[in-house]
Structures are given as structure tokens and as C-alpha cells.
GROMACS .gro file of C-alpha atoms in nm:
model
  203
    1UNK     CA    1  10.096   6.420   5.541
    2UNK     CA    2  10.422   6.547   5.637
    3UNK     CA    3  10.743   6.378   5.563
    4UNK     CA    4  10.971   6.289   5.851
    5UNK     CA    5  11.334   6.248   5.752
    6UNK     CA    6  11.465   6.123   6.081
    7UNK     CA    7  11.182   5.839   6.063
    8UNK     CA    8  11.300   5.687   5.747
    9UNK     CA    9  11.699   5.740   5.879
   10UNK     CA   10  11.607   5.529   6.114
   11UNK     CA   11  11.422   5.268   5.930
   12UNK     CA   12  11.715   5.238   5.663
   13UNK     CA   13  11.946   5.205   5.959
   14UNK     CA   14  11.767   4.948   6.143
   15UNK     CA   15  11.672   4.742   5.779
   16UNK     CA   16  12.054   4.772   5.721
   17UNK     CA   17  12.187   4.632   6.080
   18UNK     CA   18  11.892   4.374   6.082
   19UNK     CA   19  11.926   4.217   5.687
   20UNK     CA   20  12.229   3.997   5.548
   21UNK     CA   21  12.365   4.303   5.318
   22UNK     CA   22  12.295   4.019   5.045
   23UNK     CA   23  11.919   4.052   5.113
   24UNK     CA   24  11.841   4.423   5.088
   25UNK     CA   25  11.849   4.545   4.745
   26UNK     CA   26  11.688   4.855   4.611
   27UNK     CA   27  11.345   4.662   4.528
   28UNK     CA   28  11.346   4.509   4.851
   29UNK     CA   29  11.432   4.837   5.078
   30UNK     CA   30  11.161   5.025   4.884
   31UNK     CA   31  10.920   4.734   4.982
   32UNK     CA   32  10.997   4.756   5.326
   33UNK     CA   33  10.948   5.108   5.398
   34UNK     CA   34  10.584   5.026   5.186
   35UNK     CA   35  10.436   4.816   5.414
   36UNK     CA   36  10.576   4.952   5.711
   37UNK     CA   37  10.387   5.330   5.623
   38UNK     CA   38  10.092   5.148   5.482
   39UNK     CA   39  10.042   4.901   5.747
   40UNK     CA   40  10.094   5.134   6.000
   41UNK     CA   41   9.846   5.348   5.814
   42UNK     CA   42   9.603   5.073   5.812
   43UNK     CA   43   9.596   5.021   6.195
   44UNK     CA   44   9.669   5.373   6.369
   45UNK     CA   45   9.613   5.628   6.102
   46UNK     CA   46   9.931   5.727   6.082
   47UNK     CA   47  10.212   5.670   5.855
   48UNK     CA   48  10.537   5.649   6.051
   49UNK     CA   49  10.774   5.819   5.786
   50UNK     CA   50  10.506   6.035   5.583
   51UNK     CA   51  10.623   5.933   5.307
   52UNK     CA   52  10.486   5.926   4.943
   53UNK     CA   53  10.485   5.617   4.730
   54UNK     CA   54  10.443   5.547   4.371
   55UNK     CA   55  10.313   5.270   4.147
   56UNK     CA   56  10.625   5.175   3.930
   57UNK     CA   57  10.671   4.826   3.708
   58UNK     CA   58  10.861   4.688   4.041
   59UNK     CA   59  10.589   4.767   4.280
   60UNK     CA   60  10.555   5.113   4.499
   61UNK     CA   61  10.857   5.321   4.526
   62UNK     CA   62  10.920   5.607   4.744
   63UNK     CA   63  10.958   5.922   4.608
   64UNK     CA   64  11.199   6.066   4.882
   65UNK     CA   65  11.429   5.766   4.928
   66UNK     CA   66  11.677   5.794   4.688
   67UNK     CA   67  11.717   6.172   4.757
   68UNK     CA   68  11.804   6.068   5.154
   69UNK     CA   69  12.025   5.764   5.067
   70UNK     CA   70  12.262   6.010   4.886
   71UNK     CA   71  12.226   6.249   5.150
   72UNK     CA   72  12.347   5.966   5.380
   73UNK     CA   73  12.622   5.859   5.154
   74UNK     CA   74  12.747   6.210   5.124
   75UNK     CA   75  12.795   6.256   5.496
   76UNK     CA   76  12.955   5.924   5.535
   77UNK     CA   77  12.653   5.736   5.707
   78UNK     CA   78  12.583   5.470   5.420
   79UNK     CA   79  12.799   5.334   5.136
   80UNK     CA   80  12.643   5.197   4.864
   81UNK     CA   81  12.799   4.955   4.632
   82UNK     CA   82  12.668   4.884   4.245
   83UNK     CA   83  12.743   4.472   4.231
   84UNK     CA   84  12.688   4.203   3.985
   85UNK     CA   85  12.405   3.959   4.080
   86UNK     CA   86  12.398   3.693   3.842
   87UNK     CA   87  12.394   3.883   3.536
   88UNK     CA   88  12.183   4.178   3.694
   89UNK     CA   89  12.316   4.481   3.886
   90UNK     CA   90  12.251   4.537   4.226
   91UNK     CA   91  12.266   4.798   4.466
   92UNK     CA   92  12.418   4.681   4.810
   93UNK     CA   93  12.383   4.941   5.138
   94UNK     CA   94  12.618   4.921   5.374
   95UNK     CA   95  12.523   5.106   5.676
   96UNK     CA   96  12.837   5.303   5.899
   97UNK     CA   97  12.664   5.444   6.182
   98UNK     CA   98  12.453   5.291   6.435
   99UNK     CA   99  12.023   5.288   6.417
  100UNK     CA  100  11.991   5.631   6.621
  101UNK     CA  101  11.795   5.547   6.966
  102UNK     CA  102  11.466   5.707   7.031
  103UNK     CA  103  11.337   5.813   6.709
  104UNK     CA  104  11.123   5.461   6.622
  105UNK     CA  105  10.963   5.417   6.968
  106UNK     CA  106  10.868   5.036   7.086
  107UNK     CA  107  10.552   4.911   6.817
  108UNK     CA  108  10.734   5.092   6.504
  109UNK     CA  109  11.016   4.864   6.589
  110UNK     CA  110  10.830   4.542   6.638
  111UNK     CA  111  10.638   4.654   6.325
  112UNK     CA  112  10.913   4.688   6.129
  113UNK     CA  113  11.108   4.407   6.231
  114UNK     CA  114  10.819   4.174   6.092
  115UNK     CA  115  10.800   4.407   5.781
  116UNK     CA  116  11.130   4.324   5.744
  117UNK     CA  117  11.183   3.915   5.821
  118UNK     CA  118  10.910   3.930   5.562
  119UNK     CA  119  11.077   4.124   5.308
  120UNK     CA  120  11.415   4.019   5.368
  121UNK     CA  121  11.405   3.708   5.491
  122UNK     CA  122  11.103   3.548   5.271
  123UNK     CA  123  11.065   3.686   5.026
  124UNK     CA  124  11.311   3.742   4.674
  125UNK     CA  125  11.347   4.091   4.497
  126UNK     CA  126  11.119   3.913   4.247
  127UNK     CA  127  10.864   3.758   4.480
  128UNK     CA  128  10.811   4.050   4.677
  129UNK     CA  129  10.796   4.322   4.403
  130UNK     CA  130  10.494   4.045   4.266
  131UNK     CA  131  10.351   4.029   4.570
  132UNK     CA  132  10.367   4.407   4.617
  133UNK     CA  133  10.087   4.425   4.264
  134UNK     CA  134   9.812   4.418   4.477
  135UNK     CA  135   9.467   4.603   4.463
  136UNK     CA  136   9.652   4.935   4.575
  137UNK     CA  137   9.909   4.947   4.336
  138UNK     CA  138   9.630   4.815   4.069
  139UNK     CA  139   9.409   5.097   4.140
  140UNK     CA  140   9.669   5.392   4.084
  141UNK     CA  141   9.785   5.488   3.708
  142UNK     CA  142  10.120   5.404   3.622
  143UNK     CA  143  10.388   5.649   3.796
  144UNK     CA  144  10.076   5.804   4.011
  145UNK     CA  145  10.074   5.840   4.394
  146UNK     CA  146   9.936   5.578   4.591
  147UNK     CA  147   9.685   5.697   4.840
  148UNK     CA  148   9.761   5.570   5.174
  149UNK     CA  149   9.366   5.533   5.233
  150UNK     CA  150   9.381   5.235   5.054
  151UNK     CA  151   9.587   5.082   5.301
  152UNK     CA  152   9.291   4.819   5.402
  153UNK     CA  153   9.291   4.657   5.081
  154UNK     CA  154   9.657   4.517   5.116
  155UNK     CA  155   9.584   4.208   5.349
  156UNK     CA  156   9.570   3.888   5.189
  157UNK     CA  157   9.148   3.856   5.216
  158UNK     CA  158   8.914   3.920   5.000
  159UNK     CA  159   8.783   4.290   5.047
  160UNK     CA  160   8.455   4.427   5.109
  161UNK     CA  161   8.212   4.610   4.874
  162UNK     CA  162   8.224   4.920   5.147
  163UNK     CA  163   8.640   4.865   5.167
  164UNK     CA  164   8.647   4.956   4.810
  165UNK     CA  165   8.438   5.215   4.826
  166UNK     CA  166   8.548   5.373   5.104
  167UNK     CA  167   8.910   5.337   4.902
  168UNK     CA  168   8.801   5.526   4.594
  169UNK     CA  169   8.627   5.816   4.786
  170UNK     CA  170   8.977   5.895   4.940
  171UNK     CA  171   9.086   5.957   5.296
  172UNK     CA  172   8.875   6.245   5.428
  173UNK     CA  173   8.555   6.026   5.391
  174UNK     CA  174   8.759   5.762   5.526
  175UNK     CA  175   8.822   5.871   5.861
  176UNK     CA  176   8.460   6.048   5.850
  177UNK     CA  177   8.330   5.706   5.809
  178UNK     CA  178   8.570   5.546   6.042
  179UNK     CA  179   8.428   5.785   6.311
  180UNK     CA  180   8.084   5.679   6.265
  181UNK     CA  181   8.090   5.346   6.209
  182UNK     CA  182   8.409   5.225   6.373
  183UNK     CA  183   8.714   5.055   6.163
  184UNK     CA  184   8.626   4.826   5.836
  185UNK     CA  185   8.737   4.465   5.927
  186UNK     CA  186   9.071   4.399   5.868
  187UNK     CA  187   9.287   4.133   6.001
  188UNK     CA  188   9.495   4.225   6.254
  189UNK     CA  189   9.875   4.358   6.295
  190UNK     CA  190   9.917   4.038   6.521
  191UNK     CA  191   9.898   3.796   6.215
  192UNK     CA  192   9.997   4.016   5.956
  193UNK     CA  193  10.320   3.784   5.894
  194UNK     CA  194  10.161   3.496   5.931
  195UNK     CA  195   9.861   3.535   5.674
  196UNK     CA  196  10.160   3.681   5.424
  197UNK     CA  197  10.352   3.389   5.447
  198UNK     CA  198  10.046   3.170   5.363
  199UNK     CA  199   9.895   3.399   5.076
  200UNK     CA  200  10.270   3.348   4.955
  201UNK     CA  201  10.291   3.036   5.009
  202UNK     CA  202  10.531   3.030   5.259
  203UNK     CA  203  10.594   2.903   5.610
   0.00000   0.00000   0.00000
């Protein structure tokens, strides 16, 4: 899966204009751009940014995102700030250009936009790095990549005997399956917010 740099630009962009500076720490922008390649994996098949993520103590991190933020500080697009937040520090971004048009096209956006009320808005640094231990992050070895084919197992029900296995077998089979037998049930993008703010606890 190829990486797309102008993709995640233009995620960081948007998750900058959209969240109270406040509310979109390092933990929490790594988080968004998570679910937002893993749900989008999950539903289409496609990750929108390509990117590759990690299981770290705080949850999946991406492997390319801290090379691109100081690409984007360098050239003036994105200051970030190191700030005290009670006790702990914090990294602040602080976005200078505009989200460029046309590169997210119409269901990214509206993807993303719940991706990030839910992240932002919802959810803690703490709460949503917890929340972000799920069976995905469980089933990778500390500091190893984790596969975007087991994007199913994310949603807040409890899986399948033929979602894990068709997890642990890896992509190719996967689709191969998918192809034969049609998509594993999964809830839907539609509620996705909804059934996270109830396995959360949240309204």
C-alpha cells in the first residue's frame, strides 16, 4: 500500500482547523489518522493516506507522521509548540495555511469529521489511547506493524470465529474471501460514532 503524502497534509490540516488547538495533542492526532485509514479500510478497501501504523504503549502510531509534521513546520505550514499540561508536556499544532481543496473528496471528509468529533471532542488523550488497545493493537507484537486487514475487528461487537480468522491469515485471503463470500458483518460507517460513544460510555 502506497503512502500518499498529500492525503495526510490534508487530514492534519483539516484536524487542525476543525479541533480547539487544546484538544489535538500528539496521542490524539495519531488516533485520528488510525481510525480514519482503518475504518476506511474496513468499508472500501482502501486506506485513504496509505499509511503504516504501529502498536506502541499509547495505542497505534504512524510511522510517517512525525517525518511530515517537520516537513510542514520547516516550510512554514504548521508550528508546533512544546506546552505544559498539568505537569505533562504537550505538543500543540498550530496550523498556518488553509486545508488544500480537492485532495479529500466528499465521504473522506464526512469520515473524518466523525473520526475526529470522536477523537477530539469525546474522547481525552487518555481515554482514547485506552480505547485505541483493542483486538488489533492486541494481536501485533510490541513496536510491530499493524495489518490493516484487521480492520473488522475494531467495532465495538463481539467478533466472529471467521473475522478472526480471516484476520490472522492476512489480507490477500481476505479480499479472496471477500470475493466469494461477500463482506464479514460489520456494523456500518453510518453508526460508527454512535456505537463508539456507547462502548465508551458516552453520549
Amino acid at each position: 500500500m502506497q503512502f500518499d503524502r498529500d492525503k495526510m497534509r490534508a487530514v492534519i490540516l483539516r484536524a487542525c482547523h476543525s479541533c480547539n488547538v487544546e484538544d489535538l495533542g500528539a496521542v490524539k492526532l495519531n488516533k485520528v489518522l488510525y481510525y480514519f485509514d482503518m475504518i476506511s479500510y474496513a468499508h472500501h478497501r482502501y486506506s485513504v493516506t496509505g499509511a503504516v501504523y504501529r502498536k506502541r504503549p499509547n495505542g497505534p502510531t504512524s510511522d510517517q507522521l512525525l517525518f511530515l509534521l517537520r516537513d510542514m513546520a520547516r516550510d512554514g505550514e504548521m508550528e508546533i509548540r512544546t506546552v505544559d499540561y498539568f505537569g505533562y508536556l504537550k505538543k500543540e499544532y498550530h496550523a498556518k495555511v488553509a486545508e488544500p481543496e480537492h485532495i479529500l473528496n466528499n465521504a473522506e471528509r464526512a469520515l473524518l469529521d466523525d473520526v475526529l468529533d470522536f477523537v477530539c471532542n469525546q474522547n481525552t488523550a487518555k481515554s482514547i489511547s485506552e480505547y485505541s488497545h483493542k483486538l488489533p493493537w492486541e494481536m501485533a507484537e510490541m513496536g510491530g506493524v499493524i495489518g490493516y486487514e484487521t480492520a473488522m475487528l475494531l467495532f465495538p461487537s463481539q467478533p466472529s470465529p471467521e473475522a478472526f480468522d480471516l484476520a490472522a491469515r492476512g489480507m490477500t485471503e481476505v479480499e479472496a474471501t471477500q470475493s466469494k463470500r461477500g463482506p464479514v458483518a460489520m456494523s456500518s460507517i453510518g453508526d460508527f460514532r454512535s456505537r463508539l460513544l456507547s462502548a465508551t460510555g458516552q453520549h
